[in-house]
XYZ file of C-alpha atoms in Angstrom:
628
model
C 63.188 -63.802 46.891
C 65.539 -61.321 46.148
C 68.416 -63.853 45.814
C 66.304 -66.160 43.337
C 65.819 -63.020 41.216
C 69.439 -62.267 41.432
C 70.182 -66.090 40.657
C 67.957 -65.653 37.439
C 69.422 -62.259 36.196
C 72.700 -63.988 37.123
C 72.180 -67.145 34.819
C 70.680 -64.998 32.213
C 74.075 -62.975 31.877
C 75.676 -66.151 31.871
C 73.824 -67.271 29.155
C 74.059 -63.970 26.922
C 78.060 -64.151 27.451
C 78.053 -67.802 26.149
C 75.528 -67.506 23.542
C 76.955 -68.205 19.743
C 76.688 -65.540 17.435
C 74.703 -66.330 14.348
C 76.727 -65.600 11.108
C 74.079 -64.579 8.759
C 70.321 -65.161 7.705
C 69.805 -67.597 4.952
C 67.139 -65.694 2.697
C 65.528 -68.163 0.247
C 63.110 -66.453 -2.356
C 60.479 -68.526 -4.510
C 60.596 -66.906 -8.098
C 60.657 -66.602 -11.583
C 61.174 -64.856 -14.749
C 57.533 -64.917 -15.593
C 56.433 -63.196 -12.307
C 55.477 -59.579 -12.750
C 55.538 -58.549 -8.854
C 59.051 -60.915 -8.522
C 60.943 -57.865 -9.210
C 60.444 -56.086 -5.601
C 61.773 -59.270 -3.951
C 64.694 -59.252 -6.157
C 65.596 -55.406 -5.598
C 64.686 -56.093 -1.712
C 67.439 -58.829 -1.783
C 69.893 -56.754 -3.666
C 69.176 -53.909 -1.103
C 70.066 -56.039 1.816
C 73.342 -57.219 0.123
C 74.225 -53.607 -0.608
C 73.517 -52.065 2.681
C 75.910 -54.716 4.065
C 73.390 -56.823 6.173
C 74.692 -60.348 7.059
C 72.341 -62.514 4.454
C 72.957 -65.203 2.321
C 70.619 -64.889 -0.713
C 69.395 -68.096 -2.573
C 66.706 -67.536 -5.482
C 64.545 -70.855 -6.188
C 63.491 -70.291 -9.848
C 59.762 -71.982 -10.633
C 58.477 -72.403 -14.392
C 61.462 -70.739 -16.356
C 64.609 -71.740 -18.026
C 66.846 -71.521 -14.507
C 64.382 -73.610 -12.774
C 65.973 -77.233 -11.803
C 65.412 -79.660 -9.557
C 67.061 -78.264 -6.878
C 65.083 -75.160 -6.847
C 61.867 -76.992 -7.475
C 63.042 -79.326 -4.266
C 62.881 -76.286 -2.179
C 60.032 -74.347 -3.056
C 58.000 -77.537 -2.241
C 59.738 -78.045 0.748
C 58.454 -74.635 1.706
C 54.848 -75.294 0.168
C 55.289 -71.917 -2.119
C 52.710 -71.292 -4.419
C 52.457 -67.839 -4.653
C 55.587 -66.180 -6.313
C 57.282 -63.924 -5.047
C 57.677 -66.014 -1.444
C 60.848 -65.019 0.803
C 61.278 -67.388 3.682
C 64.298 -66.074 6.368
C 65.779 -69.163 7.989
C 63.258 -71.328 6.885
C 60.586 -69.236 8.733
C 58.797 -66.126 8.730
C 57.356 -66.151 5.011
C 56.622 -62.978 2.862
C 54.428 -63.211 0.054
C 53.833 -60.833 -2.336
C 55.957 -57.884 -4.135
C 56.152 -55.497 -6.653
C 56.762 -54.553 -10.468
C 59.256 -51.669 -9.381
C 59.472 -51.030 -5.540
C 61.934 -52.990 -3.679
C 60.665 -55.269 -0.862
C 63.635 -54.002 1.758
C 61.733 -52.465 4.112
C 59.356 -55.656 5.020
C 62.460 -57.761 4.525
C 64.970 -55.709 6.933
C 62.997 -56.667 10.043
C 63.023 -60.363 9.811
C 66.271 -60.150 9.037
C 67.150 -58.051 12.098
C 64.934 -60.526 14.097
C 66.777 -63.618 13.087
C 70.019 -61.733 14.119
C 69.241 -62.016 17.542
C 68.384 -65.731 17.592
C 71.958 -66.809 18.868
C 73.218 -70.328 17.171
C 74.694 -73.727 18.641
C 76.649 -74.279 15.926
C 79.609 -73.188 14.156
C 80.465 -73.740 10.230
C 83.545 -73.215 8.227
C 84.618 -74.850 5.030
C 87.871 -75.075 2.773
C 88.185 -76.069 -0.606
C 90.015 -77.103 -3.517
C 90.283 -77.380 -7.292
C 91.328 -79.860 -9.999
C 90.362 -78.625 -13.558
C 86.497 -78.182 -13.192
C 86.130 -81.011 -10.357
C 85.644 -79.172 -6.906
C 86.115 -80.784 -3.536
C 85.165 -79.080 -0.242
C 85.215 -79.811 3.287
C 82.519 -78.487 5.621
C 83.500 -78.694 9.444
C 80.015 -78.506 11.563
C 81.086 -78.214 15.420
C 77.997 -78.554 17.805
C 79.494 -76.151 20.367
C 76.148 -76.180 22.735
C 73.409 -78.101 23.827
C 70.705 -78.184 21.312
C 67.198 -79.740 21.062
C 66.896 -79.651 17.466
C 66.476 -83.058 15.856
C 66.352 -84.352 12.292
C 69.300 -81.812 11.225
C 70.901 -81.652 7.582
C 73.672 -79.548 6.078
C 72.934 -78.163 2.860
C 75.161 -76.823 0.164
C 73.996 -74.630 -2.352
C 75.956 -73.055 -5.382
C 74.375 -69.793 -6.765
C 75.370 -67.748 -9.678
C 74.693 -63.813 -9.987
C 74.901 -61.640 -12.905
C 73.243 -63.149 -15.544
C 72.249 -61.142 -18.198
C 68.704 -61.541 -18.757
C 65.641 -59.389 -19.518
C 62.591 -59.900 -17.536
C 60.097 -57.807 -16.189
C 61.841 -54.344 -16.808
C 65.157 -56.299 -15.342
C 67.988 -56.785 -17.151
C 70.187 -59.140 -14.266
C 69.506 -62.342 -12.518
C 71.611 -62.754 -9.293
C 71.597 -65.442 -6.570
C 70.336 -68.219 -9.010
C 70.573 -71.499 -7.169
C 72.420 -73.784 -9.579
C 72.991 -76.709 -7.751
C 72.890 -78.277 -4.407
C 75.733 -80.760 -3.046
C 75.419 -83.770 -2.890
C 71.835 -82.995 -3.855
C 68.551 -81.479 -2.788
C 68.053 -84.005 0.202
C 71.497 -82.801 2.109
C 73.842 -84.425 4.735
C 72.441 -86.014 8.123
C 74.636 -84.310 11.018
C 73.852 -86.075 14.332
C 76.495 -84.561 17.022
C 76.589 -84.676 20.581
C 77.161 -81.560 22.308
C 81.380 -80.670 22.141
C 81.513 -83.024 19.024
C 82.207 -82.080 15.512
C 82.226 -83.670 12.158
C 83.811 -83.057 8.520
C 81.501 -83.429 5.469
C 83.530 -84.031 2.267
C 81.506 -82.740 -0.819
C 82.557 -83.169 -4.622
C 81.169 -81.830 -7.731
C 81.895 -81.022 -11.038
C 81.792 -77.329 -11.998
C 79.578 -76.133 -15.307
C 81.795 -73.858 -17.655
C 78.789 -72.041 -18.685
C 78.498 -70.423 -15.165
C 80.798 -67.746 -14.540
C 82.937 -68.598 -11.315
C 84.114 -65.321 -10.264
C 79.939 -64.432 -9.766
C 79.147 -67.373 -7.882
C 79.179 -68.374 -4.201
C 78.848 -71.511 -2.161
C 76.528 -71.318 0.820
C 76.222 -73.883 3.542
C 73.430 -74.104 6.391
C 72.215 -76.432 9.096
C 68.461 -76.921 8.849
C 65.667 -78.772 11.153
C 63.959 -80.525 8.181
C 61.049 -80.731 10.786
C 60.358 -77.349 11.752
C 62.447 -76.168 8.782
C 64.443 -73.288 11.204
C 67.837 -72.841 9.540
C 70.299 -73.181 12.813
C 73.569 -71.525 11.366
C 74.734 -70.171 7.764
C 78.078 -69.308 6.005
C 78.688 -68.432 2.201
C 81.748 -68.050 0.739
C 82.899 -66.759 -2.800
C 83.563 -69.860 -4.842
C 86.856 -68.842 -6.115
C 87.979 -67.654 -2.848
C 86.752 -71.482 -1.331
C 88.354 -73.535 -3.985
C 91.298 -71.489 -4.580
C 90.514 -71.317 -8.043
C 93.398 -70.685 -10.569
C 94.642 -66.960 -9.996
C 95.805 -65.793 -13.392
C 93.441 -64.951 -16.131
C 95.642 -67.154 -18.424
C 97.133 -70.394 -18.378
C 99.667 -69.944 -20.900
C 100.979 -67.123 -23.508
C 100.860 -67.559 -27.158
C 101.932 -63.981 -28.936
C 101.117 -63.477 -32.341
C 103.742 -63.309 -34.673
C 105.961 -60.058 -34.113
C 108.248 -58.714 -36.662
C 111.940 -58.077 -35.565
C 112.577 -54.853 -33.495
C 109.068 -54.610 -32.749
C 107.354 -55.603 -29.190
C 103.510 -56.889 -28.595
C 102.217 -56.515 -25.079
C 99.486 -58.955 -23.602
C 98.018 -57.737 -20.171
C 97.409 -60.337 -17.726
C 95.154 -60.126 -14.383
C 96.348 -62.238 -10.617
C 93.122 -62.210 -8.471
C 93.643 -62.704 -4.743
C 90.471 -64.108 -3.596
C 91.092 -64.245 -0.108
C 90.838 -61.509 2.658
C 94.812 -61.527 3.342
C 97.566 -59.208 1.181
C 99.598 -61.490 -1.337
C 102.947 -60.487 -1.892
C 104.538 -62.053 -4.777
C 107.477 -61.988 -7.484
C 107.358 -62.973 -11.020
C 110.360 -64.567 -13.376
C 110.655 -65.382 -17.117
C 113.485 -67.835 -18.026
C 113.964 -66.218 -21.584
C 115.004 -62.376 -22.036
C 112.858 -61.754 -25.226
C 109.988 -61.899 -22.608
C 109.576 -59.611 -20.039
C 107.073 -58.089 -17.366
C 106.253 -54.549 -16.286
C 106.920 -55.527 -12.527
C 109.120 -58.173 -11.004
C 107.029 -58.111 -8.092
C 103.472 -57.053 -6.655
C 101.011 -57.013 -3.856
C 97.300 -57.511 -4.254
C 95.211 -56.472 -1.307
C 92.550 -58.614 0.079
C 90.024 -59.387 -2.536
C 91.579 -57.067 -5.121
C 93.764 -57.837 -8.197
C 96.712 -56.222 -10.307
C 97.465 -56.362 -14.213
C 100.532 -57.241 -15.028
C 102.102 -56.146 -18.738
C 103.999 -59.134 -20.897
C 106.006 -58.118 -23.548
C 107.178 -59.794 -26.264
C 110.370 -58.133 -28.147
C 111.621 -60.874 -30.724
C 115.602 -60.282 -31.537
C 116.097 -62.441 -34.621
C 113.596 -64.297 -37.133
C 112.870 -67.455 -35.146
C 110.353 -69.311 -32.212
C 111.034 -68.672 -28.695
C 109.900 -70.293 -25.922
C 109.919 -69.670 -22.060
C 108.156 -70.444 -18.641
C 106.828 -67.389 -16.629
C 106.950 -68.436 -12.841
C 104.650 -66.742 -10.552
C 105.899 -67.218 -6.797
C 103.682 -65.968 -3.950
C 101.566 -66.685 -0.822
C 98.114 -67.328 -3.291
C 95.878 -69.983 -1.897
C 96.049 -73.363 -3.356
C 98.802 -71.810 -5.898
C 102.040 -70.754 -4.124
C 104.020 -71.609 -7.421
C 102.575 -71.026 -10.802
C 103.993 -71.467 -14.075
C 102.642 -70.322 -17.055
C 104.390 -71.326 -20.577
C 104.925 -68.641 -23.085
C 105.644 -69.022 -26.642
C 106.419 -66.440 -29.669
C 107.880 -66.018 -33.323
C 109.992 -63.409 -34.486
C 110.064 -62.543 -38.277
C 111.848 -60.095 -40.381
C 109.845 -57.267 -41.796
C 110.707 -53.998 -44.011
C 108.694 -51.165 -43.087
C 105.936 -49.693 -45.637
C 106.163 -46.729 -46.947
C 103.531 -43.729 -47.582
C 103.970 -41.580 -50.949
C 102.519 -38.684 -52.751
C 101.010 -37.428 -49.566
C 99.054 -34.615 -50.290
C 95.877 -32.007 -49.746
C 92.928 -31.180 -52.033
C 90.136 -29.198 -51.728
C 89.206 -25.157 -51.307
C 91.378 -23.384 -48.947
C 88.783 -21.738 -47.382
C 87.551 -21.750 -43.930
C 84.817 -24.252 -42.948
C 85.477 -26.035 -46.252
C 86.796 -29.437 -46.246
C 89.763 -30.834 -46.829
C 91.047 -34.278 -47.888
C 94.792 -35.994 -47.306
C 95.858 -38.311 -49.793
C 98.695 -41.129 -49.855
C 99.905 -43.946 -51.273
C 100.721 -46.819 -49.452
C 103.277 -49.375 -50.787
C 105.109 -52.315 -49.040
C 108.062 -53.976 -50.040
C 107.241 -57.273 -48.934
C 103.626 -57.190 -50.380
C 102.297 -56.617 -46.825
C 98.505 -55.348 -46.414
C 98.022 -51.762 -44.987
C 97.424 -51.829 -41.418
C 96.277 -49.459 -38.848
C 97.776 -46.279 -40.410
C 97.881 -42.939 -38.209
C 97.172 -39.880 -39.798
C 97.277 -35.838 -38.190
C 96.824 -32.698 -39.382
C 98.964 -29.561 -38.583
C 98.580 -25.450 -38.823
C 101.655 -23.679 -39.205
C 101.968 -20.887 -36.489
C 105.098 -18.387 -36.719
C 107.256 -21.464 -38.591
C 105.982 -24.282 -36.061
C 103.901 -27.214 -36.751
C 101.134 -27.094 -34.116
C 98.859 -30.383 -34.438
C 95.583 -29.902 -34.438
C 93.545 -31.736 -31.996
C 90.581 -34.124 -33.093
C 92.046 -34.503 -36.015
C 92.889 -38.159 -36.975
C 91.052 -38.923 -40.091
C 91.702 -38.144 -43.722
C 89.618 -35.410 -44.212
C 89.747 -32.254 -42.082
C 86.881 -29.197 -42.246
C 88.745 -26.025 -41.573
C 87.757 -23.971 -38.690
C 87.903 -20.134 -38.442
C 91.656 -20.154 -36.399
C 93.205 -21.731 -39.436
C 92.458 -18.419 -41.506
C 95.607 -17.143 -42.503
C 97.702 -20.249 -41.940
C 99.180 -23.023 -43.928
C 97.769 -26.276 -43.487
C 99.703 -29.979 -43.361
C 98.975 -33.137 -43.461
C 100.671 -36.112 -42.082
C 100.855 -39.593 -42.340
C 102.479 -42.403 -40.763
C 102.039 -45.842 -42.452
C 101.918 -49.341 -40.644
C 101.382 -52.782 -42.450
C 99.324 -55.356 -41.198
C 101.931 -56.359 -38.470
C 102.109 -53.033 -36.858
C 105.402 -52.082 -38.412
C 105.790 -48.476 -38.716
C 107.329 -46.714 -41.550
C 108.729 -43.216 -42.031
C 106.609 -40.230 -41.146
C 105.680 -38.220 -44.288
C 104.382 -34.525 -44.056
C 102.280 -33.034 -47.425
C 103.477 -29.459 -48.686
C 102.121 -26.645 -46.900
C 98.532 -25.854 -48.230
C 96.964 -22.457 -47.982
C 97.063 -19.778 -46.762
C 93.788 -20.486 -45.751
C 91.351 -17.876 -46.469
C 87.945 -16.172 -45.286
C 84.980 -17.315 -47.396
C 85.744 -15.802 -50.945
C 83.726 -13.370 -53.015
C 82.420 -13.338 -56.155
C 84.988 -12.132 -58.761
C 85.192 -9.424 -61.451
C 81.837 -7.838 -60.977
C 81.189 -5.499 -64.261
C 77.951 -3.027 -64.549
C 75.911 -1.930 -67.639
C 73.540 0.865 -67.492
C 70.573 -0.029 -70.433
C 67.984 2.935 -70.736
C 67.528 5.466 -67.982
C 67.324 3.686 -64.819
C 68.006 -0.175 -65.586
C 71.499 -1.108 -64.414
C 72.496 -4.989 -65.611
C 75.411 -6.449 -63.132
C 77.394 -9.649 -63.794
C 80.279 -11.248 -62.378
C 82.090 -14.480 -61.816
C 81.450 -17.051 -58.974
C 84.507 -16.986 -56.287
C 87.794 -18.748 -56.826
C 87.298 -21.611 -54.021
C 84.304 -23.245 -53.135
C 82.970 -26.396 -52.067
C 80.236 -27.096 -49.471
C 77.649 -25.095 -48.458
C 78.035 -22.362 -51.099
C 74.265 -21.478 -51.698
C 74.251 -18.364 -53.824
C 74.696 -14.598 -53.711
C 73.596 -11.085 -52.249
C 73.550 -8.192 -54.265
C 74.246 -4.707 -52.654
C 73.226 -1.155 -53.923
C 74.852 1.862 -52.037
C 75.382 -0.970 -48.905
C 71.423 -1.869 -49.094
C 70.982 -5.493 -49.974
C 68.807 -5.534 -52.857
C 68.338 -9.175 -53.773
C 69.276 -12.594 -52.160
C 69.837 -15.117 -55.167
C 69.740 -18.777 -53.839
C 71.148 -20.484 -56.954
C 75.159 -20.523 -57.364
C 74.730 -20.921 -60.965
C 73.215 -17.582 -61.564
C 75.608 -15.035 -62.237
C 73.758 -11.945 -63.273
C 71.048 -9.474 -61.789
C 68.850 -6.858 -63.385
C 68.377 -3.798 -61.042
C 65.191 -1.623 -62.401
C 63.735 1.484 -61.835
C 67.075 2.587 -60.148
C 66.541 6.479 -58.911
C 68.948 9.218 -60.031
C 72.131 9.318 -58.493
C 75.247 7.623 -57.909
C 75.230 4.236 -56.747
C 77.548 1.610 -55.852
C 77.392 -2.158 -56.487
C 78.744 -5.092 -54.662
C 78.125 -8.908 -54.441
C 78.833 -11.203 -51.542
C 78.979 -14.919 -51.770
C 76.477 -16.559 -49.349
C 77.469 -20.075 -47.842
C 75.636 -22.370 -44.700
C 77.214 -24.435 -42.395
C 77.301 -22.195 -40.776
C 76.270 -19.402 -42.373
C 78.702 -16.563 -43.730
C 78.754 -13.941 -45.947
C 82.043 -13.290 -47.816
C 83.665 -10.209 -47.951
C 82.496 -7.751 -50.836
C 83.534 -8.182 -54.347
C 85.293 -5.302 -56.523
C 82.573 -2.512 -56.316
C 81.569 -0.632 -59.315
C 79.758 2.957 -59.421
C 76.979 3.749 -61.646
C 75.657 6.967 -62.721
C 71.793 7.289 -63.176
C 70.632 10.943 -64.558
C 73.563 12.722 -63.550
C 76.049 13.485 -66.214
C 75.856 10.653 -68.940
C 74.305 7.262 -68.247
C 77.528 5.205 -69.033
C 79.030 2.891 -66.695
C 81.835 5.082 -64.518
C 83.891 2.646 -62.039
C 84.889 4.862 -59.281
C 88.057 4.183 -57.161
C 86.584 1.071 -55.351
C 86.198 -0.270 -58.794
C 89.121 -2.042 -58.617
C 89.772 -5.872 -59.759
C 92.803 -7.798 -58.862
C 93.770 -10.973 -60.512
C 94.897 -13.783 -60.228
C 94.342 -14.210 -56.361
C 95.829 -16.240 -55.145
C 98.982 -15.658 -57.124
C 102.275 -17.252 -57.068
C 104.492 -14.899 -59.106
C 102.722 -11.862 -59.994
C 99.071 -10.087 -59.705
C 97.451 -7.501 -61.850
C 95.594 -4.349 -60.084
C 92.780 -3.144 -63.010
C 91.651 0.332 -61.752
C 88.944 2.268 -63.444
C 89.532 6.020 -62.632
C 88.959 9.505 -63.792
C 91.463 10.470 -66.814
C 94.742 12.262 -65.116
C 94.195 11.160 -61.788
C 97.124 9.973 -59.788
C 96.597 6.831 -57.520
C 98.785 5.578 -55.080
C 98.705 1.550 -54.397
C 99.864 0.454 -51.015
C 100.203 -2.944 -49.925
C 100.488 -4.096 -45.973
C 101.095 -7.423 -44.433
C 98.649 -8.790 -41.760
C 100.851 -6.764 -39.228
C 99.972 -3.528 -40.686
C 103.384 -2.918 -41.753
C 103.741 -1.341 -45.149
C 105.645 -3.574 -47.335
C 105.460 -2.144 -50.953
C 103.897 1.157 -52.389
C 103.437 2.004 -56.158
C 101.862 4.961 -57.951
C 100.321 5.599 -61.329
C 98.830 8.245 -63.244
C 95.407 7.294 -64.894
C 95.299 7.923 -68.704
C 92.910 9.433 -70.890
C 90.970 6.096 -71.355
C 90.428 5.731 -67.565
C 92.448 2.584 -67.171
C 95.222 1.724 -65.273
C 96.917 -1.447 -64.136
C 99.311 -1.885 -61.666
C 101.855 -5.210 -61.469
C 102.906 -6.312 -58.394
C 105.456 -9.077 -58.685
C 105.244 -10.351 -54.889
C 108.404 -8.187 -53.483
C 108.442 -5.543 -51.174
C 110.003 -1.995 -51.471
C 113.460 -3.447 -51.275
C 113.136 -5.928 -53.662
C 112.934 -8.959 -51.683
C 110.101 -11.791 -52.370
C 107.798 -11.716 -49.596
C 106.535 -14.993 -47.444
C 102.975 -16.641 -48.740
C 99.877 -15.204 -46.911
C 97.186 -12.943 -46.833
C 98.329 -9.303 -47.592
C 95.902 -5.898 -47.516
C 95.826 -3.492 -50.476
C 94.778 0.252 -49.865
C 94.499 2.825 -53.358
C 94.326 6.326 -52.747
C 93.782 9.520 -54.787
C 92.225 12.744 -55.449
C 88.019 12.058 -54.601
C 88.804 8.174 -54.316
C 89.925 5.182 -52.084
C 89.722 1.778 -52.400
C 90.935 -1.310 -50.124
C 90.893 -5.316 -50.207
C 92.664 -8.337 -49.459
C 94.928 -10.813 -51.892
C 96.744 -13.970 -51.100
C 100.066 -15.299 -52.480
C 100.718 -18.640 -52.527
C 104.123 -20.682 -52.937
């Protein structure tokens, strides 16, 4: 008895060692885009593939535009009437699905169980292509004794990545597009140890995306429906599809001295590494790399460049020599025409708009071309001048530019590089420096008049520069905001019931997007019920006009008679550059004119300057801008 048990164990071990492994499990699914529960089956098959399980998936559509004679025949063969239904190697069907949940956990045990069943056959295929006509030789080898009869070889072409909105999904995969020679298959009748080769031919439909197609071959017992062995191939890999993204290169016309680049892709559909070289017989055509290496199932991009040297038509051949399957030597014709072209010109490059932070500047230019060519993709850029250096401003490549806080005190430049319709560039031209850019401008020339005993009427002029976002004014009395005016056209305010005392008035400009408040206007001081009711401009009642200025500006000062007032002007570094002193006459009104020169008589640079007025019992300060 022990000897018999040992013999049985030994025979079982020998059988296990000799058992032929199964390549994969063929999963066929009866489905349709009309079916609300079919997404779960689709997700289940997708998860089997993504997780690396050995399956070949065939979706046999029913009742939609993807159904055909082949898919209908397979669904009828299995007697599928409930959708979705999945069968695994022709057996163990699972009906039902979900609109939102994957069937992966239901499908995986069926796949695992079938992979544990040994095979008795091997399958392999080789193919070739001639245009859209494909030939495939399928070799079937019966390695071990097998009791199955009525065996047929089936060949199925599937396509994936089809864009389709269906039941909350957007893609269809593994769609049964074709069976070769048809849905009936090819009969296989072999003795143990014999093999046969089945030659199949078919025409590929160009409406299908070859890169997303597979060929699946399987042997099936037509009576029991059990699939005995299966194998799958990428269709491009199987037939040795043309591995270059183009079959010829026809460059667009290019001006002499210019160049045009066309990228091409070379694809390795197989599992071996590909090495190759590229040669072109005309020097006006060049490539970015003369040699290449492509990993298994990878690709490489090569740039082909056309650089004409004369006004004529060129032709040549690009030869790709490699170990690409079925394509060791590829010749791609190349053509291109060169022509003479004169560069375009950008003229009258300028900037318009308010030189104020957060306001919008517009760059202008005139495009002309000596050949009468239309304008192409002209490029523009904006710069700010920092310490004499033009610094390009990021993300400023349109003809409008919204000034930023960091532009304040600096000049802005607009740059244009004209291009004609052929891509010929002209000389880059820059505008004259614009600015310097100021803070949001205050109202100008504030004045005050006292009426009656305690009413003050204020008048002013609008800020010198404003465009977008200017919404009004805020009025201040002795530092307290007493009114917000939301109409920029209102240029007066009446303050009533003003208490006795000395009061200082200022007005500020109000802007939005972003919300900003300007510096105060010139200040005016009035006396209510003190010594008289007249307007008294105190030391901070100073107006400066014009500002910005080019040649000179005038400081108008209202102060007490015989008061000595000193004007000091500083640059933004805090350095004192100019001083002047004036004695206020009996009228109480005095002026100081600054010609833009420093104490040494040198003309100062354009920019922002600060001024300070000092005198007995008085002080005032503000900002002025000098431009070129």
